Every structure is written in structure tokens, then in C-alpha cells.
Amino acid sequence: MASHVVVIDSTARRAVIKTTPSKYLSDVLEEACTKLGVNANQYGLRNNNKQVDLSRTIRLSGLSSGAKLELIQLSRSPSVVSVALQLPDSEAQGAPNNRLTDKFSSTTTLWLILRKFESGKIGDAATTRNLTARGVPKTSNEGTGAGRLYYETPVLQVMGRELSSFTDLQKTLAQLGFNSGTTLLRLSFRVSDTPLEEAMEQIGQYFKSVDEVQSGGAHADSVAKTESMPEPSQSAGLENIQDQKTPPEPSETLSGPSELPPEPVSSPNGEKRKAESELLTSATLEPSTITGPNQRPISIFAPPSSTTPQAALRSHNEMDYEPTLDHAKLHQSRLSTTSRNKRLPTDAEIAAQQTAHAQKLAEVKEVEIKVRFPDQTQVVSKFSSIDTAAVLYEFVRGMLDRESEPFLLSYSAAGGPKTIPRDDHDDGGGKQSSKLIKDLGMVGRVLVNFVWGPGATDDARAGNVLKEAFREKAREIEVRDVQAVADGRGGAGLEEESVDLGKGKEKDGGREKGKGHGGVPKWLKLPGRK
């Protein structure tokens, strides 16, 4: 068995740690980081190019005496650990196999895990329990009298280690060596000699002092919850009220996407793409007097007459597809950005993002939807913020030649293609259909694809989709020619590029002239020459 191990950091500093067979490697890491003056939460141990499991003891780790362990820096982003809490028989009501399971961040403390499980908001059984504020009556030695409530301390068994004090329960999963995978916590209770009211006061003072030392830590949430601990009879009923917190209001500077003005494009290619976009916009948004179902203004575009895409018939410059130095630098910067570890957002930040996203959607007044049918006919119309999915389905059905045939509508969202729900949903205030902007997140211009349902007949699939009155009013999509823009690589740009190349040759004239004479380079040593 190892009597000591040597921990070496990246700067070759050494720390000799004395060990016993029952000593945990997580304790070895803490002692080594204390001697080296670093934070143990940001580092791990590695032996023979393999990361060491910190939850094991020296006896089970397989380390020899005097083993050398490398101190490595871990990812700053916390990992996910699946935790199972084994409940005693007194608290196992409603829990399958006497266990509650859920996933936590590796920076979550044991005390916060107990508070989360007893709240009933997480785990397999949604039942409120009292795990951290229990009191047991004890009488005097004579056994008479009403007795007094004494605090019942929660005791956790983790990999053969017993954790019962407030200091032990403030350890995170990462400090115990659990950075991934699953772990089992066995819960039991032990009656202490401290009265319940004194224990509640000690808990409040302890977590208040911990909050001052480690402000913003992983257990800051539990500190706020336990500063005013209720009595055991009221803790279960007031737990839901204590856990509810108002998320911070997002910054007022955030604005919706519809308010952001387009950034000016200075590059020649950007001007070319901008001109093409403006022409296409003018072609698709041309004022039309056609009215569709429910007297809604629409624009109808006929399917293409040729099987070859129109973009394939247009001429293009091959130089547009050659990457430049700016493209390479941009690609390299993106690779460098994505390779860095990013901190996971907290619950408050996630709530703030959701609130900001909801505000952006609330500021959007209308959305332009283009419905593309199987025969490539396209219908464009605008919908307001109060329009729902049922209104969209009714609008499309009103243009069909066979209105009784089933169909579905789908659109592309952030997570991939999604089907627009046609059934009503109950949000607590009665059944109502999903709103296009608020619930489905449609912003700007959205392409909706029409698909026949499973019960549609073959005649409907093979025949005309729209009614004859709408087909007669369909018009071709006009795409105008875009004027050529000097991009620095063709036309007048070629002359400028040749001038730049000539300047480069003048600067390195000696080397350019040397290449043309075919001289022998200095590094080439032939036989007979020194």
C-alpha cells in the first residue's frame, strides 16, 4: 500500500502527501492544492496519462508507494452527475424502490441536493419531505413530561464515507470525486443533543457566514433558502414558497430582432448580395390587390415552367467561390472560439434569457408567411401577433380545391423541421390554439411547407392544389438582373491587383531577380564544395 504520493503541477513543483489505505484521493487532491496554493475545485489528478477517480480510496486506486500524480486543470464548465438518494423507511412513501433520482451539476453541494429532493419539485416522486429540519422529542431521565424537540441530523453514506456535519454537507459532488456518471447517497438520521431551535439558529448563522466567504458559490441558492428556517411542522408547507424566486429582469438595452437595423456592408461582394436581396424583396413584396380567404391580402406565384432551377441558368464568377485570406482568418478565429470551454448558464441566467426572448417576441407585430404547396405554387401573406395556428390552417384550407382532404403544415425552427400543431392546448385558462409569433416563435419571413396528410386520396395528390380562381391570378416570379459590382478580382479590380503585385516585387526585388537567374541556393552543398 502507498505510504505517500507525490503530486507534481505544470511548473514542476512537488508536494509530498502522506497517505493511509483508507484515505480518499479527493483528500489527497485538497492537501496537495493547499500546499501548492491553488484551488482544488479547478484541478484533478492523473497517473500514467489516465485521470484518477477521486472518489476511490488509496487501497482501491491501485497506486504504488511513492506514485507520482500529475496535477491537471479541469474544464471550467461543470459536468452532469446522476444522483440517486436512498431514503430510509420513514421517508420512503411514494418513492419507487425507496430511491429518488435526478441529475445535478458537479458543483452542487450535498446540502442543496437534500433541499432539492425534499422540495418535491424534482425526483421520481413529487412528494414534499422533511430531510433537513427534523425534530425528535426527548424526555428527561425519568421518562415523564412532554419532552423537548432535539435536532435530527441527516447523515449521508457516500462510497463508505460518512458525512453528517455542516462542513461535510457543504462539499460539492466534484470535491467528493464525482465529475461524471452516477452515484448513490444513502440517507439516515441521527438524533443530536442540540435542541431544534438552537440547531435552526446555528444553521442560519453557518450558511450566512459561508455565503459571505463564498459569495456566488454553488450553494448560494441554499444559503438564501436556509437563512430563515421554518419549524418542522411548517417546513414542508412553506418549502414551495421559499423556493420560488423572481428571476432578474433582463437588461433594458435588449431589443427585438425587428428593431435592429441592418449593418452597412462595405465589401463589394456584400454590396452585390445586398442588391440581389433588394430586388428579390421587391419582387416578392410587390403590392397586390388579390384577396384570399377572410379578405386577407395575398400574393400568388405560379410554379416554375422549367425543370432546371433558375439559379443554374444564371452566369457566375468562379472567383466568388475561392476563399480569401480574410475567410481563412475568420474560420481560424471561429475554431479558436469554439475550442474554448464555456461556463454553463445558471438558472437565473436561463430565466433571464427566456424573459428576454419572450419580450422580443412580444415586440414583433406581424410576420410574413410563404406557404409552398406540392406543385411549387407559393402564396405569401402577412399575419399579426394575435393570429393563431388555427387561423393559418383555416386560411390554407380556404384556398384548396379539395377542402375536405387532410393536410399538415411544417416549418423550419431552431431545432429542425417542426409540424405546426392544429389541435388546441390547455394553458390553464381554457383551450386555445398556439399563436404564430408568441408560441411558435415565427419572426420575420417564414417558409411553411404544405404536406398532404396520411388519409389524403390519390386524386388530391395528383390534381391541382389551389382553386381555379386563385390559379388564374398566379404570376411568375420576376428576378431582375443585378448590375456588376467591382470586387477587386475582375475588370478594373484586376489592374489594381496587378499594381499591388508589382509593388511587392519592387520591395523584394533582390529575391525576385535571384529566382529568375537560376542560381544555386546557399543551403545546397554539392560534392567538392565547402
Short mmCIF file of C-alpha atoms in Angstrom, two decimals:
data_model
loop_
_atom_site.label_atom_id
_atom_site.label_comp_id
_atom_site.label_asym_id
_atom_site.label_seq_id
_atom_site.Cartn_x
_atom_site.Cartn_y
_atom_site.Cartn_z
CA MET A 1 0.00 0.00 0.00
CA ALA A 2 1.13 3.52 -0.71
CA SER A 3 2.54 5.37 2.29
CA HIS A 4 2.93 8.59 0.37
CA VAL A 5 2.33 10.00 -3.09
CA VAL A 6 3.99 12.87 -4.95
CA VAL A 7 1.82 15.45 -6.70
CA ILE A 8 3.54 17.46 -9.46
CA ASP A 9 1.99 20.52 -11.10
CA SER A 10 2.63 22.00 -14.54
CA THR A 11 5.57 24.09 -13.25
CA ALA A 12 7.34 21.01 -11.82
CA ARG A 13 6.56 21.93 -8.23
CA ARG A 14 6.23 18.91 -5.98
CA ALA A 15 4.05 18.19 -2.97
CA VAL A 16 4.57 15.01 -0.92
CA ILE A 17 1.31 13.80 0.65
CA LYS A 18 1.29 11.12 3.34
CA THR A 19 -1.44 8.56 2.83
CA THR A 20 -3.18 5.66 4.50
CA PRO A 21 -5.05 2.80 2.81
CA SER A 22 -8.41 4.33 3.77
CA LYS A 23 -7.57 7.85 2.63
CA TYR A 24 -9.60 9.17 -0.29
CA LEU A 25 -7.90 10.63 -3.33
CA SER A 26 -10.14 13.69 -3.08
CA ASP A 27 -8.50 14.44 0.28
CA VAL A 28 -5.08 13.93 -1.35
CA LEU A 29 -6.02 16.49 -4.01
CA GLU A 30 -7.15 19.04 -1.41
CA GLU A 31 -3.95 18.70 0.61
CA ALA A 32 -1.79 18.99 -2.49
CA CYS A 33 -3.64 22.06 -3.76
CA THR A 34 -3.33 23.65 -0.31
CA LYS A 35 0.43 23.17 -0.35
CA LEU A 36 0.75 24.39 -3.93
CA GLY A 37 -1.57 27.35 -3.36
CA VAL A 38 -4.21 26.57 -6.00
CA ASN A 39 -7.97 25.99 -5.92
CA ALA A 40 -8.77 22.28 -5.65
CA ASN A 41 -12.12 22.75 -7.42
CA GLN A 42 -10.33 23.51 -10.70
CA TYR A 43 -7.86 20.63 -10.74
CA GLY A 44 -7.71 16.84 -10.94
CA LEU A 45 -5.11 14.11 -10.73
CA ARG A 46 -3.64 11.95 -13.48
CA ASN A 47 -1.42 8.90 -13.29
CA ASN A 48 0.20 7.26 -16.34
CA ASN A 49 -1.78 9.53 -18.67
CA LYS A 50 -5.07 8.35 -17.12
CA GLN A 51 -7.27 10.53 -14.96
CA VAL A 52 -7.60 9.20 -11.42
CA ASP A 53 -11.03 8.55 -9.89
CA LEU A 54 -11.06 10.85 -6.87
CA SER A 55 -13.95 9.01 -5.23
CA ARG A 56 -11.79 5.95 -4.53
CA THR A 57 -9.51 5.26 -1.62
CA ILE A 58 -5.79 4.61 -1.84
CA ARG A 59 -6.46 0.91 -1.27
CA LEU A 60 -8.76 0.69 -4.31
CA SER A 61 -6.84 3.07 -6.57
CA GLY A 62 -4.00 0.65 -7.36
CA LEU A 63 -1.29 3.24 -6.72
CA SER A 64 2.11 2.04 -5.57
CA SER A 65 4.17 3.62 -2.80
CA GLY A 66 5.68 6.91 -3.93
CA ALA A 67 3.47 7.12 -7.04
CA LYS A 68 3.74 10.35 -8.99
CA LEU A 69 0.46 12.10 -9.77
CA GLU A 70 0.15 14.96 -12.23
CA LEU A 71 -1.97 17.95 -11.27
CA ILE A 72 -4.12 18.78 -14.31
CA GLN A 73 -6.58 21.59 -14.81
CA LEU A 74 -10.15 20.50 -15.36
CA SER A 75 -12.77 22.07 -17.57
CA ARG A 76 -14.35 25.15 -16.08
CA SER A 77 -17.78 24.03 -17.24
CA PRO A 78 -19.47 21.81 -14.64
CA SER A 79 -20.46 18.33 -15.75
CA VAL A 80 -23.70 16.45 -15.12
CA VAL A 81 -23.88 13.74 -12.45
CA SER A 82 -26.84 11.42 -11.96
CA VAL A 83 -27.60 11.17 -8.22
CA ALA A 84 -29.77 8.54 -6.52
CA LEU A 85 -30.87 9.21 -2.92
CA GLN A 86 -31.63 6.05 -0.87
CA LEU A 87 -34.32 7.05 1.62
CA PRO A 88 -34.96 5.43 5.00
CA ASP A 89 -38.23 3.58 5.52
CA SER A 90 -39.78 6.52 7.37
CA GLU A 91 -39.44 8.79 4.30
CA ALA A 92 -39.81 6.25 1.51
CA GLN A 93 -43.54 6.71 0.94
CA GLY A 94 -44.26 7.30 -2.74
CA ALA A 95 -40.65 6.68 -3.83
CA PRO A 96 -40.07 3.69 -6.14
CA ASN A 97 -37.56 1.27 -4.59
CA ASN A 98 -37.07 3.80 -1.76
CA ARG A 99 -34.98 5.96 -4.11
CA LEU A 100 -35.20 9.41 -5.65
CA THR A 101 -33.12 10.07 -8.75
CA ASP A 102 -32.26 13.21 -10.63
CA LYS A 103 -29.35 14.91 -12.41
CA PHE A 104 -27.28 17.67 -10.81
CA SER A 105 -24.31 19.80 -11.71
CA SER A 106 -20.97 18.65 -10.34
CA THR A 107 -20.74 21.94 -8.42
CA THR A 108 -23.91 21.21 -6.42
CA THR A 109 -23.44 20.72 -2.67
CA LEU A 110 -24.85 17.79 -0.72
CA TRP A 111 -26.99 20.13 1.39
CA LEU A 112 -28.55 21.65 -1.72
CA ILE A 113 -29.24 18.16 -3.10
CA LEU A 114 -31.15 17.32 0.09
CA ARG A 115 -33.10 20.57 -0.12
CA LYS A 116 -33.98 19.93 -3.75
CA PHE A 117 -35.17 16.41 -3.07
CA GLU A 118 -37.27 17.39 -0.06
CA SER A 119 -39.00 20.17 -2.02
CA GLY A 120 -40.76 17.58 -4.18
CA LYS A 121 -40.07 19.53 -7.39
CA ILE A 122 -37.53 17.04 -8.70
CA GLY A 123 -37.04 13.30 -8.46
CA ASP A 124 -39.28 10.41 -9.35
CA ALA A 125 -41.90 11.14 -6.67
CA ALA A 126 -43.39 14.63 -6.41
CA THR A 127 -43.91 14.49 -2.60
CA THR A 128 -42.67 17.09 -0.15
CA ARG A 129 -40.49 15.69 2.61
CA ASN A 130 -38.62 17.00 5.62
CA LEU A 131 -34.97 15.95 5.40
CA THR A 132 -33.03 18.90 6.84
CA ALA A 133 -35.25 20.33 9.61
CA ARG A 134 -36.36 17.28 11.58
CA GLY A 135 -37.02 17.29 15.31
CA VAL A 136 -37.43 14.34 17.69
CA PRO A 137 -38.98 14.70 21.16
CA LYS A 138 -36.83 13.53 24.07
CA THR A 139 -37.89 13.35 27.72
CA SER A 140 -35.80 13.58 30.85
CA ASN A 141 -34.14 10.59 32.53
CA GLU A 142 -37.31 9.81 34.50
CA GLY A 143 -39.26 9.43 31.26
CA THR A 144 -42.07 11.77 32.30
CA GLY A 145 -43.19 15.06 30.90
CA ALA A 146 -43.88 16.42 27.42
CA GLY A 147 -40.20 16.40 26.46
CA ARG A 148 -38.28 18.71 24.16
CA LEU A 149 -37.57 18.64 20.43
CA TYR A 150 -33.98 17.85 19.53
CA TYR A 151 -32.47 18.23 16.09
CA GLU A 152 -32.21 15.08 13.97
CA THR A 153 -29.09 15.40 11.82
CA PRO A 154 -29.13 13.99 8.26
CA VAL A 155 -26.30 11.50 7.70
CA LEU A 156 -25.12 10.58 4.19
CA GLN A 157 -23.12 7.47 3.29
CA VAL A 158 -21.11 8.02 0.09
CA MET A 159 -18.70 5.29 -1.05
CA GLY A 160 -18.16 4.14 2.52
CA ARG A 161 -17.66 7.70 3.78
CA GLU A 162 -19.97 9.17 6.41
CA LEU A 163 -20.90 12.84 6.06
CA SER A 164 -23.00 14.42 8.80
CA SER A 165 -21.57 17.78 9.87
CA PHE A 166 -22.49 21.07 8.21
CA THR A 167 -18.96 21.34 6.84
CA ASP A 168 -19.19 17.90 5.23
CA LEU A 169 -22.63 18.60 3.76
CA GLN A 170 -21.26 21.75 2.11
CA LYS A 171 -18.92 19.68 -0.06
CA THR A 172 -19.79 19.53 -3.74
CA LEU A 173 -20.00 16.41 -5.86
CA ALA A 174 -16.77 17.42 -7.59
CA GLN A 175 -14.97 17.71 -4.24
CA LEU A 176 -16.03 14.14 -3.47
CA GLY A 177 -14.63 12.98 -6.81
CA PHE A 178 -17.88 12.71 -8.77
CA ASN A 179 -17.43 14.63 -12.01
CA SER A 180 -19.50 12.34 -14.23
CA GLY A 181 -21.51 9.14 -14.24
CA THR A 182 -23.80 8.13 -11.38
CA THR A 183 -23.54 7.99 -7.59
CA LEU A 184 -25.64 6.68 -4.71
CA LEU A 185 -26.27 8.62 -1.50
CA ARG A 186 -27.64 6.61 1.45
CA LEU A 187 -29.60 8.81 3.83
CA SER A 188 -30.16 8.15 7.51
CA PHE A 189 -30.88 10.30 10.56
CA ARG A 190 -29.14 10.63 13.89
CA VAL A 191 -30.56 12.35 16.96
CA SER A 192 -28.22 15.03 18.29
CA ASP A 193 -28.00 16.68 21.70
CA THR A 194 -28.81 20.10 20.27
CA PRO A 195 -32.35 21.48 20.72
CA LEU A 196 -34.17 22.10 17.49
CA GLU A 197 -34.46 25.88 17.89
CA GLU A 198 -30.73 26.19 18.60
CA ALA A 199 -29.92 23.96 15.61
CA MET A 200 -32.07 26.15 13.33
CA GLU A 201 -30.21 29.23 14.57
CA GLN A 202 -26.84 27.54 14.04
CA ILE A 203 -27.82 26.53 10.50
CA GLY A 204 -28.85 30.09 9.66
CA GLN A 205 -25.64 31.57 11.09
CA TYR A 206 -23.43 28.95 9.46
CA PHE A 207 -24.85 29.36 5.99
CA LYS A 208 -24.80 33.12 6.36
CA SER A 209 -21.08 33.02 7.15
CA VAL A 210 -20.47 30.59 4.30
CA ASP A 211 -22.31 32.93 1.93
CA GLU A 212 -20.05 35.80 2.97
CA VAL A 213 -16.90 33.74 2.38
CA GLN A 214 -18.02 32.07 -0.84
CA SER A 215 -20.39 34.60 -2.36
CA GLY A 216 -21.76 33.40 -5.65
CA GLY A 217 -20.73 29.80 -4.98
CA ALA A 218 -22.61 26.68 -5.88
CA HIS A 219 -24.51 26.71 -2.57
CA ALA A 220 -25.57 30.36 -2.66
CA ASP A 221 -29.09 29.29 -3.50
CA SER A 222 -29.32 27.07 -0.44
CA VAL A 223 -27.95 29.86 1.77
CA ALA A 224 -30.81 32.14 0.83
CA LYS A 225 -33.29 29.37 1.50
CA THR A 226 -31.96 28.38 4.94
CA GLU A 227 -31.35 31.81 6.47
CA SER A 228 -34.85 31.70 7.97
CA MET A 229 -35.57 28.02 8.57
CA PRO A 230 -39.22 27.22 9.47
CA GLU A 231 -40.36 24.87 12.17
CA PRO A 232 -40.58 21.16 11.22
CA SER A 233 -44.34 21.30 11.05
CA GLN A 234 -44.29 24.24 8.68
CA SER A 235 -41.19 23.50 6.61
CA ALA A 236 -42.97 21.13 4.25
CA GLY A 237 -45.80 23.57 3.59
CA LEU A 238 -43.59 26.64 3.16
CA GLU A 239 -40.91 24.94 1.05
CA ASN A 240 -42.62 25.73 -2.24
CA ILE A 241 -42.95 29.40 -1.27
CA GLN A 242 -39.27 29.68 -0.28
CA ASP A 243 -38.03 28.05 -3.46
CA GLN A 244 -39.94 30.41 -5.72
CA LYS A 245 -37.69 33.26 -6.76
CA THR A 246 -38.33 36.06 -9.17
CA PRO A 247 -35.79 35.92 -11.98
CA PRO A 248 -33.76 39.09 -12.50
CA GLU A 249 -35.12 41.45 -15.07
CA PRO A 250 -33.15 41.46 -18.30
CA SER A 251 -31.29 44.50 -19.46
CA GLU A 252 -33.45 47.19 -20.98
CA THR A 253 -30.99 47.59 -23.82
CA LEU A 254 -32.09 44.31 -25.37
CA SER A 255 -34.32 44.88 -28.35
CA GLY A 256 -36.21 42.62 -30.66
CA PRO A 257 -34.80 41.45 -33.94
CA SER A 258 -37.28 43.60 -35.82
CA GLU A 259 -35.76 46.77 -34.32
CA LEU A 260 -32.16 46.02 -35.21
CA PRO A 261 -31.16 47.98 -38.32
CA PRO A 262 -29.14 46.09 -40.91
CA GLU A 263 -25.43 46.66 -40.62
CA PRO A 264 -23.86 48.51 -43.55
CA VAL A 265 -21.98 46.21 -45.87
CA SER A 266 -18.72 47.66 -47.10
CA SER A 267 -17.29 44.74 -49.07
CA PRO A 268 -18.02 44.54 -52.83
CA ASN A 269 -19.47 41.05 -52.53
CA GLY A 270 -21.69 42.26 -49.69
CA GLU A 271 -22.99 45.10 -51.87
CA LYS A 272 -23.72 42.63 -54.63
CA ARG A 273 -25.65 40.31 -52.31
CA LYS A 274 -27.50 43.28 -50.83
CA ALA A 275 -28.59 44.45 -54.28
CA GLU A 276 -29.83 40.97 -55.17
CA SER A 277 -31.74 40.76 -51.89
CA GLU A 278 -33.42 44.10 -52.51
CA LEU A 279 -34.51 43.01 -55.99
CA LEU A 280 -35.90 39.74 -54.71
CA THR A 281 -37.69 41.60 -51.93
CA SER A 282 -39.27 43.99 -54.37
CA ALA A 283 -40.39 41.04 -56.50
CA THR A 284 -42.00 39.13 -53.64
CA LEU A 285 -43.46 42.07 -51.74
CA GLU A 286 -44.96 43.88 -54.72
CA PRO A 287 -48.35 45.35 -53.80
CA SER A 288 -51.18 43.08 -54.85
CA THR A 289 -54.92 43.51 -54.88
CA ILE A 290 -55.64 39.79 -54.63
CA THR A 291 -57.69 38.88 -51.58
CA GLY A 292 -57.71 35.40 -50.15
CA PRO A 293 -59.87 33.73 -47.53
CA ASN A 294 -61.29 36.10 -44.89
CA GLN A 295 -60.46 39.05 -47.17
CA ARG A 296 -56.74 38.70 -46.39
CA PRO A 297 -54.37 40.33 -48.97
CA ILE A 298 -52.19 37.71 -50.63
CA SER A 299 -49.64 37.31 -53.41
CA ILE A 300 -49.72 34.15 -55.54
CA PHE A 301 -46.74 32.95 -57.55
CA ALA A 302 -47.06 30.29 -60.21
CA PRO A 303 -44.83 27.19 -60.23
CA PRO A 304 -41.70 27.36 -62.41
CA SER A 305 -42.22 26.45 -66.06
CA SER A 306 -38.80 24.80 -66.44
CA THR A 307 -37.39 21.80 -64.62
CA THR A 308 -33.99 23.50 -64.37
CA PRO A 309 -33.60 25.84 -61.41
CA GLN A 310 -33.38 29.47 -62.43
CA ALA A 311 -30.19 29.95 -60.40
CA ALA A 312 -28.47 27.31 -62.54
CA LEU A 313 -29.24 29.29 -65.71
CA ARG A 314 -27.54 32.44 -64.49
CA SER A 315 -23.86 33.09 -65.12
CA HIS A 316 -21.49 33.35 -62.19
CA ASN A 317 -17.89 34.18 -61.48
CA GLU A 318 -15.71 31.27 -60.41
CA MET A 319 -13.57 33.61 -58.34
CA ASP A 320 -16.52 34.11 -55.97
CA TYR A 321 -16.05 30.57 -54.65
CA GLU A 322 -12.33 30.84 -53.93
CA PRO A 323 -11.61 31.54 -50.25
CA THR A 324 -9.54 34.61 -49.49
CA LEU A 325 -7.18 35.38 -46.63
CA ASP A 326 -9.99 37.08 -44.72
CA HIS A 327 -12.06 33.91 -44.98
CA ALA A 328 -9.20 31.85 -43.60
CA LYS A 329 -8.69 34.25 -40.68
CA LEU A 330 -12.41 34.22 -39.90
CA HIS A 331 -12.50 30.43 -39.99
CA GLN A 332 -9.47 30.21 -37.71
CA SER A 333 -10.98 32.65 -35.22
CA ARG A 334 -14.21 30.66 -35.11
CA LEU A 335 -12.30 27.45 -34.47
CA SER A 336 -10.40 29.15 -31.67
CA THR A 337 -13.62 30.43 -30.15
CA THR A 338 -15.44 27.11 -30.26
CA SER A 339 -12.47 25.24 -28.76
CA ARG A 340 -12.59 27.24 -25.52
CA ASN A 341 -14.52 25.98 -22.53
CA LYS A 342 -17.66 27.93 -21.80
CA ARG A 343 -19.38 28.21 -18.47
CA LEU A 344 -22.89 26.80 -18.33
CA PRO A 345 -25.55 29.43 -17.62
CA THR A 346 -27.12 29.47 -14.19
CA ASP A 347 -30.84 29.09 -13.53
CA ALA A 348 -31.16 32.85 -13.11
CA GLU A 349 -29.39 33.49 -16.43
CA ILE A 350 -31.57 30.92 -18.21
CA ALA A 351 -34.70 32.57 -16.79
CA ALA A 352 -33.41 35.99 -17.88
CA GLN A 353 -32.76 34.69 -21.40
CA GLN A 354 -36.25 33.24 -21.60
CA THR A 355 -37.75 36.50 -20.38
CA ALA A 356 -35.72 38.50 -22.92
CA HIS A 357 -36.77 36.13 -25.70
CA ALA A 358 -40.41 36.50 -24.68
CA GLN A 359 -40.06 40.29 -24.74
CA LYS A 360 -38.54 40.18 -28.23
CA LEU A 361 -41.46 38.09 -29.48
CA ALA A 362 -43.94 40.45 -27.79
CA GLU A 363 -42.47 43.40 -29.73
CA VAL A 364 -42.99 41.69 -33.10
CA LYS A 365 -46.27 42.89 -34.60
CA GLU A 366 -46.51 40.82 -37.78
CA VAL A 367 -44.83 38.02 -39.65
CA GLU A 368 -44.73 37.28 -43.37
CA ILE A 369 -45.52 33.63 -44.15
CA LYS A 370 -44.96 31.98 -47.50
CA VAL A 371 -46.87 28.73 -47.99
CA ARG A 372 -45.29 26.39 -50.55
CA PHE A 373 -47.55 23.72 -51.99
CA PRO A 374 -46.54 20.36 -53.53
CA ASP A 375 -46.85 21.71 -57.11
CA GLN A 376 -44.38 24.54 -56.19
CA THR A 377 -47.13 27.16 -56.13
CA GLN A 378 -46.39 29.77 -53.47
CA VAL A 379 -48.77 32.04 -51.57
CA VAL A 380 -47.46 34.94 -49.47
CA SER A 381 -49.48 36.76 -46.81
CA LYS A 382 -48.93 38.61 -43.55
CA PHE A 383 -50.23 37.56 -40.15
CA SER A 384 -50.45 39.63 -36.97
CA SER A 385 -49.38 38.77 -33.43
CA ILE A 386 -52.90 37.70 -32.46
CA ASP A 387 -53.24 35.14 -35.26
CA THR A 388 -53.03 31.51 -34.21
CA ALA A 389 -52.20 28.22 -35.86
CA ALA A 390 -55.91 27.56 -36.32
CA VAL A 391 -56.20 30.79 -38.34
CA LEU A 392 -53.31 29.67 -40.56
CA TYR A 393 -54.87 26.25 -41.16
CA GLU A 394 -58.22 27.87 -41.95
CA PHE A 395 -56.51 30.29 -44.33
CA VAL A 396 -54.76 27.48 -46.23
CA ARG A 397 -57.85 25.30 -46.30
CA GLY A 398 -59.86 28.13 -47.82
CA MET A 399 -57.57 28.14 -50.89
CA LEU A 400 -57.59 24.36 -51.51
CA ASP A 401 -59.54 22.86 -54.37
CA ARG A 402 -60.39 19.90 -52.10
CA GLU A 403 -61.03 21.41 -48.69
CA SER A 404 -62.08 18.12 -47.07
CA GLU A 405 -58.70 16.43 -47.62
CA PRO A 406 -56.36 16.22 -44.60
CA PHE A 407 -53.06 18.09 -44.70
CA LEU A 408 -50.25 19.26 -42.44
CA LEU A 409 -48.11 22.39 -42.28
CA SER A 410 -44.46 22.37 -41.23
CA TYR A 411 -41.74 24.99 -40.88
CA SER A 412 -38.04 25.12 -40.05
CA ALA A 413 -37.24 26.05 -36.44
CA ALA A 414 -34.01 26.25 -34.47
CA GLY A 415 -34.16 22.57 -33.56
CA GLY A 416 -35.08 21.40 -37.07
CA PRO A 417 -38.34 20.97 -39.01
CA LYS A 418 -41.45 21.16 -36.86
CA THR A 419 -45.10 20.49 -37.59
CA ILE A 420 -47.47 23.32 -36.78
CA PRO A 421 -49.97 21.98 -34.22
CA ARG A 422 -53.55 22.15 -35.32
CA ASP A 423 -55.13 20.98 -32.06
CA ASP A 424 -55.98 23.30 -29.20
CA HIS A 425 -53.98 23.17 -25.99
CA ASP A 426 -54.99 23.99 -22.43
CA ASP A 427 -52.75 26.53 -20.69
CA GLY A 428 -54.83 26.69 -17.51
CA GLY A 429 -57.22 29.35 -18.71
CA GLY A 430 -59.13 27.22 -21.19
CA LYS A 431 -58.32 25.65 -24.52
CA GLN A 432 -56.76 27.91 -27.12
CA SER A 433 -54.67 27.49 -30.24
CA SER A 434 -50.96 28.26 -30.36
CA LYS A 435 -50.10 31.77 -31.52
CA LEU A 436 -47.82 32.02 -34.52
CA ILE A 437 -45.40 34.57 -33.04
CA LYS A 438 -45.62 34.08 -29.27
CA ASP A 439 -45.84 30.28 -29.06
CA LEU A 440 -44.29 29.08 -32.33
CA GLY A 441 -41.59 31.78 -32.48
CA MET A 442 -42.21 32.89 -36.08
CA VAL A 443 -40.33 36.12 -36.78
CA GLY A 444 -39.58 37.99 -40.00
CA ARG A 445 -40.19 35.76 -43.02
CA VAL A 446 -41.11 32.14 -42.54
CA LEU A 447 -41.44 29.41 -45.15
CA VAL A 448 -44.24 26.94 -44.42
CA ASN A 449 -44.42 23.70 -46.40
CA PHE A 450 -47.75 22.10 -47.26
CA VAL A 451 -47.87 18.30 -46.97
CA TRP A 452 -50.83 16.04 -47.64
CA GLY A 453 -51.97 14.04 -44.63
CA PRO A 454 -51.90 10.23 -44.37
CA GLY A 455 -55.61 10.00 -45.27
CA ALA A 456 -55.45 12.10 -48.45
CA THR A 457 -56.71 10.48 -51.66
CA ASP A 458 -54.63 9.89 -54.77
CA ASP A 459 -56.79 12.29 -56.77
CA ALA A 460 -55.96 15.10 -54.37
CA ARG A 461 -52.25 14.34 -54.52
CA ALA A 462 -52.16 14.20 -58.34
CA GLY A 463 -54.60 17.04 -59.10
CA ASN A 464 -54.42 20.79 -58.72
CA VAL A 465 -53.95 22.04 -55.18
CA LEU A 466 -55.42 25.56 -55.34
CA LYS A 467 -58.82 26.58 -56.56
CA GLU A 468 -59.13 27.73 -60.13
CA ALA A 469 -59.89 31.32 -59.06
CA PHE A 470 -56.52 31.53 -57.34
CA ARG A 471 -54.61 29.68 -60.05
CA GLU A 472 -55.75 32.22 -62.66
CA LYS A 473 -54.33 35.09 -60.61
CA ALA A 474 -50.91 33.49 -60.11
CA ARG A 475 -47.97 35.31 -61.68
CA GLU A 476 -44.37 34.43 -62.40
CA ILE A 477 -41.57 35.43 -60.05
CA GLU A 478 -39.57 38.16 -61.73
CA VAL A 479 -35.89 38.20 -60.87
CA ARG A 480 -34.14 41.20 -62.33
CA ASP A 481 -30.52 41.29 -63.38
CA VAL A 482 -28.09 42.72 -60.89
CA GLN A 483 -25.53 45.22 -62.11
CA ALA A 484 -21.93 44.07 -61.84
CA VAL A 485 -20.04 45.41 -58.84
CA ALA A 486 -16.26 45.77 -58.92
CA ASP A 487 -14.98 43.22 -56.39
CA GLY A 488 -11.23 43.76 -56.77
CA ARG A 489 -10.72 40.47 -58.63
CA GLY A 490 -12.22 41.16 -62.02
CA GLY A 491 -12.46 44.08 -64.50
CA ALA A 492 -10.99 47.21 -63.01
CA GLY A 493 -10.03 45.24 -59.96
CA LEU A 494 -7.50 43.18 -61.95
CA GLU A 495 -5.47 46.26 -62.77
CA GLU A 496 -5.40 47.25 -59.11
CA GLU A 497 -4.32 43.76 -58.14
CA SER A 498 -1.52 43.76 -60.71
CA VAL A 499 -0.27 47.07 -59.32
CA ASP A 500 -0.16 45.60 -55.84
CA LEU A 501 1.73 42.60 -57.09
CA GLY A 502 4.24 44.87 -58.82
CA LYS A 503 4.80 46.78 -55.60
CA GLY A 504 5.50 43.56 -53.81
CA LYS A 505 8.09 42.63 -56.40
CA GLU A 506 9.79 46.01 -56.04
CA LYS A 507 10.10 45.51 -52.29
CA ASP A 508 11.66 42.08 -52.69
CA GLY A 509 13.47 42.87 -55.91
CA GLY A 510 16.65 41.08 -54.90
CA ARG A 511 14.85 37.83 -54.25
CA GLU A 512 12.71 38.08 -57.38
CA LYS A 513 15.74 38.68 -59.55
CA GLY A 514 17.63 35.83 -57.89
CA LYS A 515 14.84 33.40 -58.72
CA GLY A 516 14.97 34.30 -62.41
CA HIS A 517 18.74 33.69 -62.82
CA GLY A 518 18.55 30.13 -61.57
CA GLY A 519 21.46 30.48 -59.10
CA VAL A 520 22.44 27.70 -56.70
CA PRO A 521 20.92 28.24 -53.24
CA LYS A 522 23.29 28.60 -50.31
CA TRP A 523 21.91 25.64 -48.40
CA LEU A 524 22.66 23.22 -51.28
CA LYS A 525 26.16 21.79 -50.83
CA LEU A 526 27.41 19.73 -53.74
CA PRO A 527 30.39 17.33 -53.59
CA GLY A 528 33.70 19.17 -53.77
CA ARG A 529 32.30 22.42 -52.43
CA LYS A 530 32.69 23.77 -48.92
#
